[in-house]
Coordinates of N, CA and C in Angstrom, one line a residue:
X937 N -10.6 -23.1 20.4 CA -11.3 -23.4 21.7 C -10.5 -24.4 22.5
X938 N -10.3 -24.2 23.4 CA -9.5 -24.9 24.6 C -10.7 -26.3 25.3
X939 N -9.9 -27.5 24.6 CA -10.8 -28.7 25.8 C -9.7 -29.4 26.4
X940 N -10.6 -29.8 27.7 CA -9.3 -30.6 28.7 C -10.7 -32.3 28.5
X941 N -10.3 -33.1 27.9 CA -11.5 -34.0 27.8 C -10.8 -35.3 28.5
X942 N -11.6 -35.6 29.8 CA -11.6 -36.8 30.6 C -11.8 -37.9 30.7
X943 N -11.5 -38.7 30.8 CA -12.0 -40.5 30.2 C -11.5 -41.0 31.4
X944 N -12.5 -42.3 31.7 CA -11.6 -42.9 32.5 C -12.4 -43.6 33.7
X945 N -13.2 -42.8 34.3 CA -13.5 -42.4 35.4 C -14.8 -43.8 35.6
X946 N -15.0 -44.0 37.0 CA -16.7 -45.2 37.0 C -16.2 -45.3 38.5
X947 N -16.9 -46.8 38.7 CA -17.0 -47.9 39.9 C -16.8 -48.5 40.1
X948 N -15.9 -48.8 41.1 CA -14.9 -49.9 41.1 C -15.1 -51.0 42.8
X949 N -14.7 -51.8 43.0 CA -14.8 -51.7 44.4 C -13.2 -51.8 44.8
X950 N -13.0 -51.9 46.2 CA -12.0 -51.4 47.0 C -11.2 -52.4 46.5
X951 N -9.6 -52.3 46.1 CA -8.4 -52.8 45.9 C -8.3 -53.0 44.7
X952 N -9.5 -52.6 43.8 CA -9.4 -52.1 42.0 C -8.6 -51.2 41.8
X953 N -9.0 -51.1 40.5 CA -7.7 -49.8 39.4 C -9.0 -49.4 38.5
X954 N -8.3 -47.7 38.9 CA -8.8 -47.6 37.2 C -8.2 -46.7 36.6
X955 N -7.7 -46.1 35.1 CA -6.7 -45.2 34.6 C -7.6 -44.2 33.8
X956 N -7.3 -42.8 34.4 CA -7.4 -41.6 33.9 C -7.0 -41.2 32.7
X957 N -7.7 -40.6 31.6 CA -6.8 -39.9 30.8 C -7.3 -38.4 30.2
X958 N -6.4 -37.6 30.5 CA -7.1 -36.4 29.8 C -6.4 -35.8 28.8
X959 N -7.6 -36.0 27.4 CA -6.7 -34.9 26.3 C -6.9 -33.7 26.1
X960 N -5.7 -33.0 25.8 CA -5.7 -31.2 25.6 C -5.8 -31.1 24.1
X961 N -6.4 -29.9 24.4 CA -6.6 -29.5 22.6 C -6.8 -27.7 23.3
X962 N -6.3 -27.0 21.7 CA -6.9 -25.8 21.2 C -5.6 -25.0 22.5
X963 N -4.7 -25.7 23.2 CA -3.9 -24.5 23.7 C -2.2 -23.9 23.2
X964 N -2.8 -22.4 22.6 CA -1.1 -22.6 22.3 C -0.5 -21.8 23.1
X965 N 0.9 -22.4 22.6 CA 2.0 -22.2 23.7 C 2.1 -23.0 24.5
X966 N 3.3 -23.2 25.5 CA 4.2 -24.3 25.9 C 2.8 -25.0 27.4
X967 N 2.7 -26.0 27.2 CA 2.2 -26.6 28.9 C 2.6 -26.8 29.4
X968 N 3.0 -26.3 31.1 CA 3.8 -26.6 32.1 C 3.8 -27.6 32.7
X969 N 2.7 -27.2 33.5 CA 2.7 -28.8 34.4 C 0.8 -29.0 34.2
X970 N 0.7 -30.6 33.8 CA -0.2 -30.9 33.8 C -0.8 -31.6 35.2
X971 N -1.6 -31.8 35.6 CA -2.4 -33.0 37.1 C -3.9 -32.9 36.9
X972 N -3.4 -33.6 38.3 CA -5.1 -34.4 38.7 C -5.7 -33.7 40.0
X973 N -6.7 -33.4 40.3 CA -7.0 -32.9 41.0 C -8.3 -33.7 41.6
X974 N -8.5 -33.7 43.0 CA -10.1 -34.2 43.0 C -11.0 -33.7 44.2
X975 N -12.0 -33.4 44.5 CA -13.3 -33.0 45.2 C -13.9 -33.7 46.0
X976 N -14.4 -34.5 46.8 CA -15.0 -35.3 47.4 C -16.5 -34.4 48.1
X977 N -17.6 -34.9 48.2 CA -18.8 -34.2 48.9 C -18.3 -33.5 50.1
X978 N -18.3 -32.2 50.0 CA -18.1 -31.3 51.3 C -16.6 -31.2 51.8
X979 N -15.7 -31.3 50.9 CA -14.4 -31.1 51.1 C -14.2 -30.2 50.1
X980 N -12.4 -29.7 50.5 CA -12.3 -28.8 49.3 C -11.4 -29.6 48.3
X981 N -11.3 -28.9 47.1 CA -10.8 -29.7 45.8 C -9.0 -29.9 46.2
X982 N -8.6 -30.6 46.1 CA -6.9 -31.2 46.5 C -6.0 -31.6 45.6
X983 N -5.0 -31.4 45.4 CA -4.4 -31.3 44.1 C -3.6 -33.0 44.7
X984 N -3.8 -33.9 43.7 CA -3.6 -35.4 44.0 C -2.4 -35.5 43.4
X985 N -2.1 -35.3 41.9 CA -0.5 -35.5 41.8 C -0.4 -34.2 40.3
X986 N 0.7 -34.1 40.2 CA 1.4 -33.4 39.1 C 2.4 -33.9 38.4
X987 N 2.3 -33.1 36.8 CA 4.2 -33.7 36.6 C 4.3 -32.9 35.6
X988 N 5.4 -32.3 35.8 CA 5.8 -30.9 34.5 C 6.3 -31.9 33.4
X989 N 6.4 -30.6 32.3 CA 6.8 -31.3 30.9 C 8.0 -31.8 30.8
X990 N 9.3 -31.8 31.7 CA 10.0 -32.8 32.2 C 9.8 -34.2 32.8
X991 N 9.2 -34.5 33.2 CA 9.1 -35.7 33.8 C 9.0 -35.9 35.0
X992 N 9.4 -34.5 36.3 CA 9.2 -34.4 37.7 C 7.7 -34.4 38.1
X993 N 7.2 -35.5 38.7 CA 5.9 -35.6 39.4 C 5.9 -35.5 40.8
X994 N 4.5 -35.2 41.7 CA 4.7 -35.4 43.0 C 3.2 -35.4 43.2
X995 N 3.6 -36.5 44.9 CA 2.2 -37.0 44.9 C 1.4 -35.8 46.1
X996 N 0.1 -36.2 46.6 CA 0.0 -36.0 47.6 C 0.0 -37.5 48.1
X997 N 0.2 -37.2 49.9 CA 0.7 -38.2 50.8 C -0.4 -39.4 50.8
X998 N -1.3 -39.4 50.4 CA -2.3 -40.2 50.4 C -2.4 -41.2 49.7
X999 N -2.1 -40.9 48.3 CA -2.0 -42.0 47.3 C -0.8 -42.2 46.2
X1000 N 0.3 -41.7 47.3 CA 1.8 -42.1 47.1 C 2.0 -43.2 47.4
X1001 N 2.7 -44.3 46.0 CA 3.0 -45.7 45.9 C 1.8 -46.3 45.6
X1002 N 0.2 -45.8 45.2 CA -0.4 -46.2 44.8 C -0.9 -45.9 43.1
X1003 N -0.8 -44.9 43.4 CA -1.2 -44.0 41.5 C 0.1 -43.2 40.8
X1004 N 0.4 -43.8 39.8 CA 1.3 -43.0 38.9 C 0.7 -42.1 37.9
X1005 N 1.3 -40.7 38.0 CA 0.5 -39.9 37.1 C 2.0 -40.1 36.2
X1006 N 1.6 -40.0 34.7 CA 2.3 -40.1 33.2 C 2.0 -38.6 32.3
X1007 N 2.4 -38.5 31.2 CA 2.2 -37.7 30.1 C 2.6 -38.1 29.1
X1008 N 2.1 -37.5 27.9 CA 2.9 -37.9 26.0 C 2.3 -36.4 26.2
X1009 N 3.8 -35.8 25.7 CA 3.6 -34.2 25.6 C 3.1 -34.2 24.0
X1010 N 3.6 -35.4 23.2 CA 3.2 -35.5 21.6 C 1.5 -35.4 21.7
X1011 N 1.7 -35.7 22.4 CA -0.2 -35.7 22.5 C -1.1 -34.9 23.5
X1012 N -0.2 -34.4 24.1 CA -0.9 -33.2 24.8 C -2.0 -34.3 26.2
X1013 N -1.5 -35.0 26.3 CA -2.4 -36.1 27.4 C -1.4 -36.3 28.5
X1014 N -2.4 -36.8 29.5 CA -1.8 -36.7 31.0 C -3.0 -38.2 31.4
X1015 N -2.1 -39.3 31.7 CA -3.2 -39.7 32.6 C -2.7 -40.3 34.3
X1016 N -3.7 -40.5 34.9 CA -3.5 -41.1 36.4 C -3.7 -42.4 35.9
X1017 N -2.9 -43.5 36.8 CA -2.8 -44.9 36.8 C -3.3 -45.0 38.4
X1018 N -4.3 -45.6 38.9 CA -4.9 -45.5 40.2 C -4.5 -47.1 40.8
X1019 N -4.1 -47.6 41.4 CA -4.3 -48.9 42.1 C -5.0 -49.0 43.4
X1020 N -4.8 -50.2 43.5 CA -5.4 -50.2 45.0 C -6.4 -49.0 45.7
X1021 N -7.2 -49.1 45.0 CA -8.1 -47.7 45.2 C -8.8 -48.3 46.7
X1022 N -9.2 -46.8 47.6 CA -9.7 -47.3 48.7 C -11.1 -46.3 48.7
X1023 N -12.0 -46.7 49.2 CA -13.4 -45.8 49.2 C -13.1 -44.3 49.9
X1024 N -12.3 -44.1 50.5 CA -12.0 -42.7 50.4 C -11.2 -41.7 49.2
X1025 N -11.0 -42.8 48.0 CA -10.5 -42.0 47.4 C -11.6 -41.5 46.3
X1026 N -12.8 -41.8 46.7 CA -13.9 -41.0 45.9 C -14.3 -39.9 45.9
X1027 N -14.5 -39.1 44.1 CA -14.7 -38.2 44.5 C -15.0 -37.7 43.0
X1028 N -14.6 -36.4 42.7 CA -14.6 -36.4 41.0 C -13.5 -35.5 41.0
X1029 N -12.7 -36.2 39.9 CA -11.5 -36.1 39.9 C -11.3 -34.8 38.6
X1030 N -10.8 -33.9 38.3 CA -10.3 -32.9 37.6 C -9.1 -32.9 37.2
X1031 N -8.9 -32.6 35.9 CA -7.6 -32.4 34.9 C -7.1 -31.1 35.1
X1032 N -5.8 -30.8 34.9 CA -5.7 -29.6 35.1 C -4.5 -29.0 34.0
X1033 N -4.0 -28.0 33.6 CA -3.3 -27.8 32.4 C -3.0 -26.5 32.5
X1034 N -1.3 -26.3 32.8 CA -0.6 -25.0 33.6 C -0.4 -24.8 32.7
X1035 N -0.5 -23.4 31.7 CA 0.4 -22.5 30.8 C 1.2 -21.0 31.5
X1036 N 1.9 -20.0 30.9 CA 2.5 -19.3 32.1 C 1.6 -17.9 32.1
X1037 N 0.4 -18.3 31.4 CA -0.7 -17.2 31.7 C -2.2 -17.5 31.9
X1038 N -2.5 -18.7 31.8 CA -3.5 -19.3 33.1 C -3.4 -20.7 33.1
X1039 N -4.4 -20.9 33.6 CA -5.1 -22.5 34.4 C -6.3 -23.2 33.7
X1040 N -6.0 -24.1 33.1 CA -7.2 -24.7 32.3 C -7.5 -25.8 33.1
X1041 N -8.8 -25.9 33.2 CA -9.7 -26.9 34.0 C -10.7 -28.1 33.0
X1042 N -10.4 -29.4 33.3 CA -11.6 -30.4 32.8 C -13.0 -30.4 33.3
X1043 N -14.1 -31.0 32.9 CA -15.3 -30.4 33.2 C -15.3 -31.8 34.8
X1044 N -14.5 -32.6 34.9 CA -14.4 -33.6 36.0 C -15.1 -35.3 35.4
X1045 N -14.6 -36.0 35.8 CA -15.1 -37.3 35.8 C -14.8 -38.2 37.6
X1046 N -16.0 -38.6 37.2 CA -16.6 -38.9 39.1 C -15.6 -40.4 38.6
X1047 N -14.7 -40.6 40.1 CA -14.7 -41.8 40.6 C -15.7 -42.4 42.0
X1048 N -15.9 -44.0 42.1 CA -16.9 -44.3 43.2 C -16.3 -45.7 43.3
X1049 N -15.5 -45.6 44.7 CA -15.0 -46.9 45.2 C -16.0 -47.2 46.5
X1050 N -16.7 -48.4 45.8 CA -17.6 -49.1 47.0 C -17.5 -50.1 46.6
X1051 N -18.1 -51.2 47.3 CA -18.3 -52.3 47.4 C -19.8 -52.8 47.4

């Protein structure tokens, strides 16, 4: 059985941090590119950063130079390192886990930057 399990996630107020982590289990065969994805009320879901099993990541334009996404391929985990968070970056954020015959999804963990 395939889990993508999420940790990480709460309330912070504006110019905090908080660090994602999501473990993979139950997939065989190689994982391409792991990310983060996130949702905000009444928008659509946005893919925030990536990084293949090499080490190439990329952000979207929003929270470039602010969050570093990482991986341990030994462990099948991927997490986001968030800084400077701003109240628009709320939302619930999604794991994601590329193999070359589908797309595995985390069940989400909500972030909430307010003050």
């Amino acid at each position: 059985q395939v889990q993508l399990v999420e940790s990480g996630g709460g309330l912070v107020q504006p110019g905090g941090s908080l660090r994602l982590s999501c473990a993979v289990s139950g997939i065989i065969g190689r994982i391409n590119a792991m990310g983060w994805y996130r949702q905000a009320p009444g928008k659509q879901r946005e893919l925030v950063a990536d990084i293949t099993s090499g080490g190439s990541a990329r952000y979207v334009d929003s929270v470039e130079g602010r969050f570093t996404i990482s991986r341990d391929n030994a462990k099948n985990t991927v997490y986001l390192q968030m800084n400077s968070l701003k109240p628009e970056d709320t939302a619930v954020y999604y794991c994601n886990a590329v193999t070359a015959w589908y797309d595995y999804w985390g069940q989400g963990t909500q972030v909430t930057v307010s003050s």
